[in-house]
Structures are given as structure tokens and as C-alpha cells.
Amino acid sequence: MAVTLEISTREAEVLELVGRHLSNAEIGAQLFISVRTVESHVSSLLRKLEVPDRRALAQHAAAAAAASPKPAPTLPKPLTSFIGRARERAELTELIKTQRQVTAVGPGGVGKTRLALAVAADVAADFADGVWFVDLVPLASPDVCVVAGTVAMALGIGEQPGRAFDRAVLSTLADRNALLVLDNCEHVRDGVAPFVEQLLESCPGVSVLATSRARLMVPFERAYAVPPMSLAGEGGSDAVELFMDRAAAGGWPPNHAMRDQVATFCERLDGVALAIELAAARWTTLGLDGLAAGLDDQLRMLEGGARSDDRHRSVRAALDWSHALLAPEDQVLLRRVSVFMTSFPVDAAAEVAGVDKGTVAAGLARLAEQSLLVVTDTPAGTQFRALETIRQYGLEQLEAAGELTDARAGHLRSCLTEADSLSTLRGEWRARFDAAADDFRAALGWAAELPEQRANAHRLGRQFAHLLFNRHFTGESQWRFTQSAYLADDPATSAELLRHAAAAAGCQGNADDMYGLYRGAADFARGAGDSAGAAVDLATAAASAHRFWGKFEQLPARAEVLALIDEARQLADGARSDAAKAAVALAVAAVLGDPFGAPHDPSDIPLAESVSLAEHAVELAHATRDPIAESAALDVLAAAQSRAGDPVAAAATARRRIRLLSTAPDTPAGTHELIDALGQATEFGLGAGDLPGARRWARQLAEHPMLAEVGHTATSRLLVADALAGNVDDVLTHGARFLESWHREDCPARSALGAAAAGVRMIHGLRDDFDAEREWTGVLQQLGTPASDAEGYQAVFDALLMLHHGQPLDALERTALPPAEARAKVTGAWYPWYIALHTEAAAMTGTLDAATDLAEARTATTGNPLATAIIDRAEALVTKDRPRLLSTATTFEAAGCGYQSARTKILAGGTEATEAATALTTLGLAPMTGSSHL
């Protein structure tokens, strides 16, 4: 009987996004809730909707969305009921409550999976963070990272740039109380065993229930041998109940008077659940006598064979017998579709079988009627799937018939057809891709080893790599681009694919791989006789050593980088290529001009010459009409302008870069450039005092799907902009996402995140939330920020907090560097803020030299209207000019800086001060210490 359960509004939102195949991090970012909260909702939905895993939940969500804009509130009725197993169910339930790792062991078809699912449902309430089912059948490789990736997808953990799936899973589950059900482990035991061992060591609240034909042989494993269905009971056994239930499903229930005969028949099948179900499917056509006679023939064939495992013999006997009863064309179809790793549609089956769709559709229906295939109704249409035992049997039959190579070739063709189709789809294509991905992997694994299939393997690998990148599985896309590069017959094509792989590595923040892949692309380009392409690749590798120096694990030596430039220049001179010349000019500007301050040997080129080199690189890149090349040159120019003390020009160049990339192709290189450009535009927008613009670019960065799994990286720029603007609620919301994601990634020490942590710490300080302030102080220390940053963003945020709490002397000391020294030590974006806050602190302490200090401060903050407004406020405080003081409040208000506007009015006193104090309270901030300074 269907049970009606209430699905909350939030659960409905989560369910809809699961149906769109978003990961938990992507759902959390979209709904502004934590990943842990998403996990809790998904676990609840699995339980309420009685579906085994995330894939089934996504199918349910998609089907419900197709029928109604809201998810159905009633549970679907299971296709088949769970019969008997009361003793085994109780024993296994008790084991999983007392042991952290239990393996349900038994031969194929004995019923391990159904028993494990029933037990998982029974113990679900004991695991606060849910029960998660992972089907390992589709895996073709026992590599631990492949196993971890499958687990990650089941848990909704997307790929985190620059981080292996196994580490992501362990971090996510580190403090969780959850049960992981790993189904069908036997064929990937070499990968499952080390993964489970790491999981148990790193995640004390996680338990594992595995099903396998053999033990995993890991520490603390408790094996539970799953017996066959019980045969005792004088016609009332579990085996008999299973047969009677499944036979009745054919519309002709067996007479209860036959139960003893059924019991005898089931005993001859050794009580193996799959064998019984296969036999029961034939009940309506053969009757019990016909079933018994057919089994007699099969068992006679097995006489004299090894009897070490009667249950294996029983399954094979039932499969042999069921297979023999099929029409010849259905036998061919069954063995041919066994090459599919997961569910497949009629079209794909027709490609593999080599017959028309109508014939195949009828044959698949007949196989499903005999319980040899499982039918699934999906939004994309009807899909079929063979249980793993039957699939393995079909592969044996395929090999015995000498058809394995032909069937694999047909499977490869169907994968190519599907990959081509997916490459042209728009809109919601994730579900189709996710359903096909394991078959793509299997087809590639077979074809890549065969010289005669090399061309097809290259074609599928290339398509698969692009699809993976668009699906935001960036790490595997990098590997597939590389794989397809080495499968290509044309070195020019190989060079192109390695460039894609390099850009994918860049998107992950893996600069070492990016550098090496560009050098590999240059080797292939030379092999193709493309000197210009090789020059571009070498120059790009050299430039990356400075543009992205902070993302290297092992930074290349300066001598090596300079040698690459020399080699690229020689190739470019011989090629007479505009693109090559532009790439070399870019490398020269990035490396010799060194506007990024990379920790190689310091450059002695004057700042003005550095800007000139970058302008020349932009001019040459623009002539190529390549937006990616021009964007890279603009990156160097903006950095040079900022380093030369021109924040307005730097911000304008960064905005120009983003406008340019709006027309760039949606490729790995385009995506990498856009992510970098958004970060640069935010930073230089802050330096120019354009907080609305900085927040706009930072929000685009935070919402970029490529960064959904690394919320700390995605939100870091936005947190800085919101902290400077005083947007308290936004800082608290995105700060929670930052912290959760950072902890999930094992608290990496990344100095680039320091400004975000300092900004959040300041906001908590303004709120007098001392516990949170201490927590973020710890985060800042763990990030490993360099000492030089103490004179940049840390000084600015510290001074803002000190001024709020009426400590202008402390703020003055914190910003004590004179302008000339500050110019050398404070990075470009923070320099105007540093000078402005120092000026205000001096004004409030009475130490400001109105003539000299104000003039120097205005020169230092030229181009930053907000820093200039702070200086105007300081001068108004010194001159007691209340109207001028209030006019600065208007400037702050127009820029979206509600906090600074309120602070100004409080300093001015009067009725405006009372209203401003209320505004601060509304923002959740503590009262300012001190009152009017006029």
C-alpha cells in the first residue's frame, strides 16, 4: 500500500535540483544553504520516496517534473516486494549496528543486494546523516580514484579543482554519521579495499555495508555469508513464497495446493533467489512440470562437474535453461546487449544488435517478460538494463559465440552516436550524459587498446573530453583530452587537444600540469611542422610561470622560463606569424616586466617600461583577432598599470578584458581566462573604489558553475567586496559557505584567500561576536598569509575595526607607513584604502598636518572616489565643516556603502546620528564607540 508522506517546500526545491543532476555543492550555492543541509534533505528524500540511490532519486524527480511542476507527495510502489529473510535481516541489522564494516558475501544471484537494501532501510534512523547506496557495477577500472569518483557522484560531491575525488569524499564524510552501501564490489575489489580502509580511518562516524562475491580483506571487516532462501517449512519457506509471489505477477497465480511441489522444485535450485525468479517468470508458459523437466536437462549437463559451490551451479543451470528456452534471435539479442554497462535505450540496442529498431524493441520486451532485463521508465523514454549476473552470463555467451569483437564495435558505434547527439544538445542534457558516461568509459577502455579502433577511440575520447568539461568534471576532462591527443594520428590534432588539456588543468588551479601540457603541445606542433604553433605554446608556458605563479607546486626556474622565451622567439622569427609574435611579446611582458611580482629573481625593469611592454603585447594580440590571446595580454597590462600606481587604468583594462571574453568561445581556454578575468576585475575594481562594479564581477565569479564545489574560492572575492561595503548579511551568508567548503577541503593553506578571511573577521568584530572573530583569526593564520599582507588588506580591515571601536591611535599605528614606503609595501588595490584610513586616524587623533598630509593623501588616492571621500571626511572633521561631512555620506550611500554612510552621520552628530545609529543596529552591528567629533 502506498504511503503518503509530507515533502517540505525546501525538500521539493532540493528534489527539483537533484533531478537536474546538480551536485550537493551546486544545490547549496543555488539555495544559499550549506552542503550538509543539502545532504540531510537528500537523505530524507531517499527515505521518504523509497528509492535506493541518488540516480533513482534524480529519475523520480525528472519524471515528477514532467508530469507536474511539483514533486508527487506519495511514494511509488516498489516493482517487486521483498520476501522473507527475517532471520538474515535481523542478523545483518545487528551486525551493522555493532560493526563499522560488514561485507555481505555470496554468489551472484543469491540476493545480496535486496537484503542489503532492506537492512539499510531498517537502520536508516540510526545514522543522522543518512544512508547512501552506491552501485559499482558500471565500473570498468579498479583504480581507487575511479571508485571514489563513483561514491562522490552518489553522494552529490562534485569535482573540486585540483583535488582527487578520494580526498573530497573523505573530507566530506570526516565528521558525518552515515552508512555507505557499496554494491557489487567483487570486480573492483582492488580499488574498493584501500578506499574503504581510508574511509574507516578518516571518518569515525561512517559505517560500510558492502556486497561482494568475495571478502574485501580490509582491517576490521566482518563477513556475513548470505545463505540461499530458506527451504524448510513444509511448503511455507521463503523460497516458496518468493516463487509464488513472482509467478503470480504473470497473471496466473499458482494453486496453493502445489506449494509442496514448488518447495521441492526450489530445493533443486538450492534456494538461490535469482534462479527462482527466472523460473517463476516461465510459470505461465511452462507450468511446474515443464519447469522441472527443463531443469532436469540442465542439471544433467552439469553432472561430473566440480560441486564446490552448488549455488553457483544452480544460477548457471537456471540461466542456461532460461537461455535455451529463448528463440534464437532473442538469444543473440540478450548476449549482445550485455556489453552495456548501464541502462540503454532501444536505439542503442539496435546499433549493437545490428537489426532494425522494431525487431529489437519486440525482443527486448520479450526478454523483460522473462525477467532477463529490467525495464525503467525515464523522462528520456524507456530504458533496459541487465542485472550484473545476467550481464556477465551474456558476455560469456558472447565470447563463446565468437561475437564479442563485433558486439564491442557496435557498442562503440552507439557510444559515438550518443556522444555526437549530446554535443549538439542545448538545455538540460546532464541526465542523458550521466546515464551514458559509464558506457563511454567502457567503450574507450576497449577501443583504445586496439590499433584497428584507434581512430574511433580518438573520436569518442575527444567528444567525451568536451562533454566532461561542460559537465564540470574538469579533472577527467583533462585526462581524456590528453588520452585522445595520444590516440590521434595527426600531430597537429594532438597539439590542439593538449592545449585543451592544459587549459582544463588551469581551471583546476593545477599550474604544474598546465605548464607541462603546453610544452607537450609544442612538441607535437613541431612534429606537425607548425613552428608558429610551437612558438605560441612555448611562450604561453613561459608566461604562465608568472601569470599564475601562485598556483604552482614547483615553480619553474627563471633560467628555464627565459630559455623557453628564447626558443619561442626563434621559432616565431622563422614562422612570420602574427600569433607567434604576439605570444612572445606577451611572455616578455609577463616575465621580464614581472608585473605579477612572481618570486623569481626580481626584475630591474622600470615600472613605466613594464607598462610599455604590456601595451605592445596587447597591440600585437589585438591584431590576431583572437580574444583569448588578447585577454591574456590585457591581464599583463592591468597588472602592470596597478603596479605602476594607476588603479583607474588597471580597473578599466580589467573591464575591457571581460567585455572581450563575452564573445570568446566556450572552451577550456575561454573558461580559464574568464575565471581569471573576473577575479582581476574585482580586485582592481576595489583599488579604483568601484565597489558596485567589484561586487558585480565577484558575484559572477561566485556563481560560476566551475567553482561550485570550491565555495571558499568562489566566494573569496565577493566576501572582500561585501566586507568593504559593510554588507553584513551577505558576508555572513557567503562566509558560512566559505568556511564549510574550506573545512571540507581539509583547510588548505592558500594565501590568496587571506583577504576574504580578514574581511569576514572584521565584520564579526563590528558585531562584537568575539567567538566568531577568534574563529576567523584562526582561519587567517592557517591560510599561511605572507607577512607582506600585514601591511595590505590586514592593515585596512584592522584599521576599519579599530576606528569603529573608538581606537584611532591604534588605527594610526596600524597604518603607520609613510606614503612612499607604503607604495612599495602595500599591494596596488589596497594602497588607496590604507592611505585614506591613516589620514582619518590622524585627523581623529589631532596629528594631521592639514596642508601637507592631505595633499599627499589626495595624490595617493587619485582615482578612488571612496578613498577620496574618506579623506574629505577627515578634512571636514579637522575643519569642523558639518555640511561637507554630511556630503561625504551621500557619496558613500550612492556607492552602496551603507556602513560608511551611517558612520559619517554618527560622526556629524545631530538627528542624523540617531537615525544612523539605528541603521547600524539594523545591520546587526555593535554601536560605534564615541559620538560626534564636531
PDB file of N, CA, C and O in Angstrom, residues 724 796 800 803 832-841 843 848 854 857-858 861 864-877 885 888-889 891-892 897 900 903-904 907:
ATOM      1  N   LEU A 724      34.151  45.361   2.597  1.00  0.00           N
ATOM      2  CA  LEU A 724      34.481  46.783   2.448  1.00  0.00           C
ATOM      3  C   LEU A 724      33.220  47.635   2.366  1.00  0.00           C
ATOM      4  O   LEU A 724      33.185  48.758   2.871  1.00  0.00           O
ATOM      5  N   VAL A 796      44.189  47.339   6.503  1.00  0.00           N
ATOM      6  CA  VAL A 796      42.967  48.079   6.162  1.00  0.00           C
ATOM      7  C   VAL A 796      41.787  47.588   7.001  1.00  0.00           C
ATOM      8  O   VAL A 796      41.063  48.389   7.617  1.00  0.00           O
ATOM      9  N   LEU A 800      39.788  49.696  10.007  1.00  0.00           N
ATOM     10  CA  LEU A 800      38.334  49.918   9.982  1.00  0.00           C
ATOM     11  C   LEU A 800      37.698  49.495  11.299  1.00  0.00           C
ATOM     12  O   LEU A 800      36.826  50.189  11.852  1.00  0.00           O
ATOM     13  N   LEU A 803      38.756  51.919  14.215  1.00  0.00           N
ATOM     14  CA  LEU A 803      38.049  53.205  14.166  1.00  0.00           C
ATOM     15  C   LEU A 803      36.618  53.056  14.643  1.00  0.00           C
ATOM     16  O   LEU A 803      36.077  53.948  15.314  1.00  0.00           O
ATOM     17  N   PRO A 832      45.245  52.757  -1.815  1.00  0.00           N
ATOM     18  CA  PRO A 832      44.417  53.948  -1.558  1.00  0.00           C
ATOM     19  C   PRO A 832      43.637  53.844  -0.246  1.00  0.00           C
ATOM     20  O   PRO A 832      43.495  54.854   0.476  1.00  0.00           O
ATOM     21  N   TRP A 833      43.136  52.656   0.096  1.00  0.00           N
ATOM     22  CA  TRP A 833      42.381  52.476   1.344  1.00  0.00           C
ATOM     23  C   TRP A 833      43.299  52.653   2.547  1.00  0.00           C
ATOM     24  O   TRP A 833      42.904  53.257   3.564  1.00  0.00           O
ATOM     25  N   TYR A 834      44.488  52.135   2.441  1.00  0.00           N
ATOM     26  CA  TYR A 834      45.469  52.252   3.526  1.00  0.00           C
ATOM     27  C   TYR A 834      45.747  53.729   3.835  1.00  0.00           C
ATOM     28  O   TYR A 834      45.716  54.170   4.998  1.00  0.00           O
ATOM     29  N   ILE A 835      46.032  54.493   2.793  1.00  0.00           N
ATOM     30  CA  ILE A 835      46.352  55.916   2.966  1.00  0.00           C
ATOM     31  C   ILE A 835      45.148  56.681   3.518  1.00  0.00           C
ATOM     32  O   ILE A 835      45.276  57.528   4.414  1.00  0.00           O
ATOM     33  N   ALA A 836      43.962  56.381   2.989  1.00  0.00           N
ATOM     34  CA  ALA A 836      42.758  57.102   3.432  1.00  0.00           C
ATOM     35  C   ALA A 836      42.477  56.845   4.909  1.00  0.00           C
ATOM     36  O   ALA A 836      42.173  57.785   5.675  1.00  0.00           O
ATOM     37  N   LEU A 837      42.579  55.609   5.359  1.00  0.00           N
ATOM     38  CA  LEU A 837      42.293  55.288   6.757  1.00  0.00           C
ATOM     39  C   LEU A 837      43.368  55.865   7.680  1.00  0.00           C
ATOM     40  O   LEU A 837      43.076  56.297   8.808  1.00  0.00           O
ATOM     41  N   HIS A 838      44.609  55.887   7.221  1.00  0.00           N
ATOM     42  CA  HIS A 838      45.668  56.524   8.006  1.00  0.00           C
ATOM     43  C   HIS A 838      45.358  58.014   8.178  1.00  0.00           C
ATOM     44  O   HIS A 838      45.533  58.578   9.280  1.00  0.00           O
ATOM     45  N   THR A 839      44.872  58.632   7.112  1.00  0.00           N
ATOM     46  CA  THR A 839      44.550  60.066   7.178  1.00  0.00           C
ATOM     47  C   THR A 839      43.415  60.317   8.159  1.00  0.00           C
ATOM     48  O   THR A 839      43.460  61.274   8.959  1.00  0.00           O
ATOM     49  N   GLU A 840      42.387  59.481   8.132  1.00  0.00           N
ATOM     50  CA  GLU A 840      41.262  59.664   9.063  1.00  0.00           C
ATOM     51  C   GLU A 840      41.710  59.448  10.504  1.00  0.00           C
ATOM     52  O   GLU A 840      41.309  60.209  11.412  1.00  0.00           O
ATOM     53  N   ALA A 841      42.529  58.427  10.739  1.00  0.00           N
ATOM     54  CA  ALA A 841      43.012  58.188  12.102  1.00  0.00           C
ATOM     55  C   ALA A 841      43.830  59.377  12.595  1.00  0.00           C
ATOM     56  O   ALA A 841      43.727  59.790  13.765  1.00  0.00           O
ATOM     57  N   ALA A 843      43.474  62.470  11.625  1.00  0.00           N
ATOM     58  CA  ALA A 843      42.542  63.574  11.890  1.00  0.00           C
ATOM     59  C   ALA A 843      41.870  63.418  13.244  1.00  0.00           C
ATOM     60  O   ALA A 843      41.709  64.395  13.992  1.00  0.00           O
ATOM     61  N   LEU A 848      47.085  65.325  12.353  1.00  0.00           N
ATOM     62  CA  LEU A 848      47.089  65.528  10.911  1.00  0.00           C
ATOM     63  C   LEU A 848      47.619  66.918  10.571  1.00  0.00           C
ATOM     64  O   LEU A 848      47.163  67.923  11.114  1.00  0.00           O
ATOM     65  N   LEU A 854      47.201  66.109   3.853  1.00  0.00           N
ATOM     66  CA  LEU A 854      46.022  65.989   2.995  1.00  0.00           C
ATOM     67  C   LEU A 854      46.414  66.014   1.524  1.00  0.00           C
ATOM     68  O   LEU A 854      45.856  65.272   0.707  1.00  0.00           O
ATOM     69  N   ALA A 857      47.905  62.702   0.658  1.00  0.00           N
ATOM     70  CA  ALA A 857      46.875  61.663   0.677  1.00  0.00           C
ATOM     71  C   ALA A 857      46.004  61.749  -0.574  1.00  0.00           C
ATOM     72  O   ALA A 857      45.654  60.716  -1.172  1.00  0.00           O
ATOM     73  N   ARG A 858      45.647  62.947  -0.986  1.00  0.00           N
ATOM     74  CA  ARG A 858      44.803  63.072  -2.185  1.00  0.00           C
ATOM     75  C   ARG A 858      45.555  62.586  -3.430  1.00  0.00           C
ATOM     76  O   ARG A 858      44.957  61.979  -4.316  1.00  0.00           O
ATOM     77  N   THR A 861      45.484  58.756  -3.450  1.00  0.00           N
ATOM     78  CA  THR A 861      44.185  58.089  -3.657  1.00  0.00           C
ATOM     79  C   THR A 861      43.489  58.552  -4.935  1.00  0.00           C
ATOM     80  O   THR A 861      42.295  58.285  -5.118  1.00  0.00           O
ATOM     81  N   ASN A 864      40.304  56.854  -6.832  1.00  0.00           N
ATOM     82  CA  ASN A 864      39.446  56.047  -5.957  1.00  0.00           C
ATOM     83  C   ASN A 864      38.509  56.992  -5.219  1.00  0.00           C
ATOM     84  O   ASN A 864      38.883  57.593  -4.215  1.00  0.00           O
ATOM     85  N   PRO A 865      37.267  57.148  -5.707  1.00  0.00           N
ATOM     86  CA  PRO A 865      36.361  58.140  -5.110  1.00  0.00           C
ATOM     87  C   PRO A 865      36.004  57.849  -3.659  1.00  0.00           C
ATOM     88  O   PRO A 865      35.742  58.777  -2.889  1.00  0.00           O
ATOM     89  N   LEU A 866      35.971  56.598  -3.265  1.00  0.00           N
ATOM     90  CA  LEU A 866      35.611  56.273  -1.886  1.00  0.00           C
ATOM     91  C   LEU A 866      36.758  56.591  -0.941  1.00  0.00           C
ATOM     92  O   LEU A 866      36.543  57.113   0.163  1.00  0.00           O
ATOM     93  N   ALA A 867      37.995  56.264  -1.349  1.00  0.00           N
ATOM     94  CA  ALA A 867      39.141  56.650  -0.522  1.00  0.00           C
ATOM     95  C   ALA A 867      39.239  58.172  -0.428  1.00  0.00           C
ATOM     96  O   ALA A 867      39.543  58.730   0.640  1.00  0.00           O
ATOM     97  N   THR A 868      38.930  58.856  -1.537  1.00  0.00           N
ATOM     98  CA  THR A 868      38.931  60.321  -1.522  1.00  0.00           C
ATOM     99  C   THR A 868      37.858  60.855  -0.587  1.00  0.00           C
ATOM    100  O   THR A 868      38.072  61.855   0.132  1.00  0.00           O
ATOM    101  N   ALA A 869      36.694  60.182  -0.558  1.00  0.00           N
ATOM    102  CA  ALA A 869      35.611  60.614   0.341  1.00  0.00           C
ATOM    103  C   ALA A 869      36.024  60.468   1.804  1.00  0.00           C
ATOM    104  O   ALA A 869      35.655  61.291   2.654  1.00  0.00           O
ATOM    105  N   ILE A 870      36.788  59.408   2.112  1.00  0.00           N
ATOM    106  CA  ILE A 870      37.262  59.239   3.492  1.00  0.00           C
ATOM    107  C   ILE A 870      38.220  60.379   3.850  1.00  0.00           C
ATOM    108  O   ILE A 870      38.186  60.914   4.975  1.00  0.00           O
ATOM    109  N   ILE A 871      39.048  60.791   2.896  1.00  0.00           N
ATOM    110  CA  ILE A 871      39.955  61.911   3.142  1.00  0.00           C
ATOM    111  C   ILE A 871      39.156  63.216   3.296  1.00  0.00           C
ATOM    112  O   ILE A 871      39.462  64.052   4.162  1.00  0.00           O
ATOM    113  N   ASP A 872      38.134  63.397   2.458  1.00  0.00           N
ATOM    114  CA  ASP A 872      37.266  64.577   2.611  1.00  0.00           C
ATOM    115  C   ASP A 872      36.620  64.587   3.996  1.00  0.00           C
ATOM    116  O   ASP A 872      36.477  65.645   4.629  1.00  0.00           O
ATOM    117  N   ARG A 873      36.215  63.407   4.448  1.00  0.00           N
ATOM    118  CA  ARG A 873      35.602  63.319   5.780  1.00  0.00           C
ATOM    119  C   ARG A 873      36.617  63.698   6.858  1.00  0.00           C
ATOM    120  O   ARG A 873      36.288  64.403   7.823  1.00  0.00           O
ATOM    121  N   ALA A 874      37.859  63.245   6.659  1.00  0.00           N
ATOM    122  CA  ALA A 874      38.903  63.582   7.636  1.00  0.00           C
ATOM    123  C   ALA A 874      39.139  65.093   7.681  1.00  0.00           C
ATOM    124  O   ALA A 874      39.264  65.697   8.759  1.00  0.00           O
ATOM    125  N   GLU A 875      39.183  65.716   6.495  1.00  0.00           N
ATOM    126  CA  GLU A 875      39.390  67.168   6.460  1.00  0.00           C
ATOM    127  C   GLU A 875      38.215  67.898   7.090  1.00  0.00           C
ATOM    128  O   GLU A 875      38.408  68.895   7.818  1.00  0.00           O
ATOM    129  N   ALA A 876      36.995  67.408   6.856  1.00  0.00           N
ATOM    130  CA  ALA A 876      35.811  68.051   7.445  1.00  0.00           C
ATOM    131  C   ALA A 876      35.832  67.935   8.968  1.00  0.00           C
ATOM    132  O   ALA A 876      35.389  68.851   9.674  1.00  0.00           O
ATOM    133  N   LEU A 877      36.342  66.806   9.477  1.00  0.00           N
ATOM    134  CA  LEU A 877      36.448  66.660  10.926  1.00  0.00           C
ATOM    135  C   LEU A 877      37.435  67.672  11.497  1.00  0.00           C
ATOM    136  O   LEU A 877      37.215  68.245  12.582  1.00  0.00           O
ATOM    137  N   LEU A 885      30.919  67.334   5.767  1.00  0.00           N
ATOM    138  CA  LEU A 885      30.966  65.982   6.327  1.00  0.00           C
ATOM    139  C   LEU A 885      29.755  65.170   5.862  1.00  0.00           C
ATOM    140  O   LEU A 885      29.890  64.025   5.411  1.00  0.00           O
ATOM    141  N   THR A 888      29.802  63.802   2.297  1.00  0.00           N
ATOM    142  CA  THR A 888      30.516  62.549   2.049  1.00  0.00           C
ATOM    143  C   THR A 888      29.610  61.348   2.310  1.00  0.00           C
ATOM    144  O   THR A 888      29.759  60.287   1.679  1.00  0.00           O
ATOM    145  N   ALA A 889      28.658  61.511   3.241  1.00  0.00           N
ATOM    146  CA  ALA A 889      27.701  60.426   3.498  1.00  0.00           C
ATOM    147  C   ALA A 889      26.900  60.119   2.240  1.00  0.00           C
ATOM    148  O   ALA A 889      26.592  58.956   1.936  1.00  0.00           O
ATOM    149  N   THR A 891      27.977  60.489  -0.812  1.00  0.00           N
ATOM    150  CA  THR A 891      28.882  59.762  -1.710  1.00  0.00           C
ATOM    151  C   THR A 891      28.912  58.280  -1.356  1.00  0.00           C
ATOM    152  O   THR A 891      28.839  57.406  -2.238  1.00  0.00           O
ATOM    153  N   PHE A 892      29.018  57.982  -0.074  1.00  0.00           N
ATOM    154  CA  PHE A 892      29.052  56.578   0.356  1.00  0.00           C
ATOM    155  C   PHE A 892      27.729  55.864   0.046  1.00  0.00           C
ATOM    156  O   PHE A 892      27.723  54.716  -0.399  1.00  0.00           O
ATOM    157  N   CYS A 897      27.656  51.876   0.071  1.00  0.00           N
ATOM    158  CA  CYS A 897      28.389  51.670   1.322  1.00  0.00           C
ATOM    159  C   CYS A 897      27.556  52.182   2.491  1.00  0.00           C
ATOM    160  O   CYS A 897      27.810  53.275   3.031  1.00  0.00           O
ATOM    161  N   GLN A 900      29.581  52.968   5.848  1.00  0.00           N
ATOM    162  CA  GLN A 900      30.357  54.206   5.883  1.00  0.00           C
ATOM    163  C   GLN A 900      29.450  55.430   5.906  1.00  0.00           C
ATOM    164  O   GLN A 900      29.785  56.447   6.517  1.00  0.00           O
ATOM    165  N   ARG A 903      28.307  55.689   9.475  1.00  0.00           N
ATOM    166  CA  ARG A 903      29.437  56.125  10.316  1.00  0.00           C
ATOM    167  C   ARG A 903      29.644  57.626  10.188  1.00  0.00           C
ATOM    168  O   ARG A 903      29.886  58.334  11.187  1.00  0.00           O
ATOM    169  N   THR A 904      29.543  58.129   8.967  1.00  0.00           N
ATOM    170  CA  THR A 904      29.731  59.562   8.739  1.00  0.00           C
ATOM    171  C   THR A 904      28.690  60.377   9.499  1.00  0.00           C
ATOM    172  O   THR A 904      29.005  61.405  10.134  1.00  0.00           O
ATOM    173  N   LEU A 907      29.393  60.546  13.150  1.00  0.00           N
ATOM    174  CA  LEU A 907      30.469  61.494  13.419  1.00  0.00           C
ATOM    175  C   LEU A 907      29.982  62.934  13.349  1.00  0.00           C
ATOM    176  O   LEU A 907      30.486  63.819  14.051  1.00  0.00           O
TER     177      LEU A 907
END
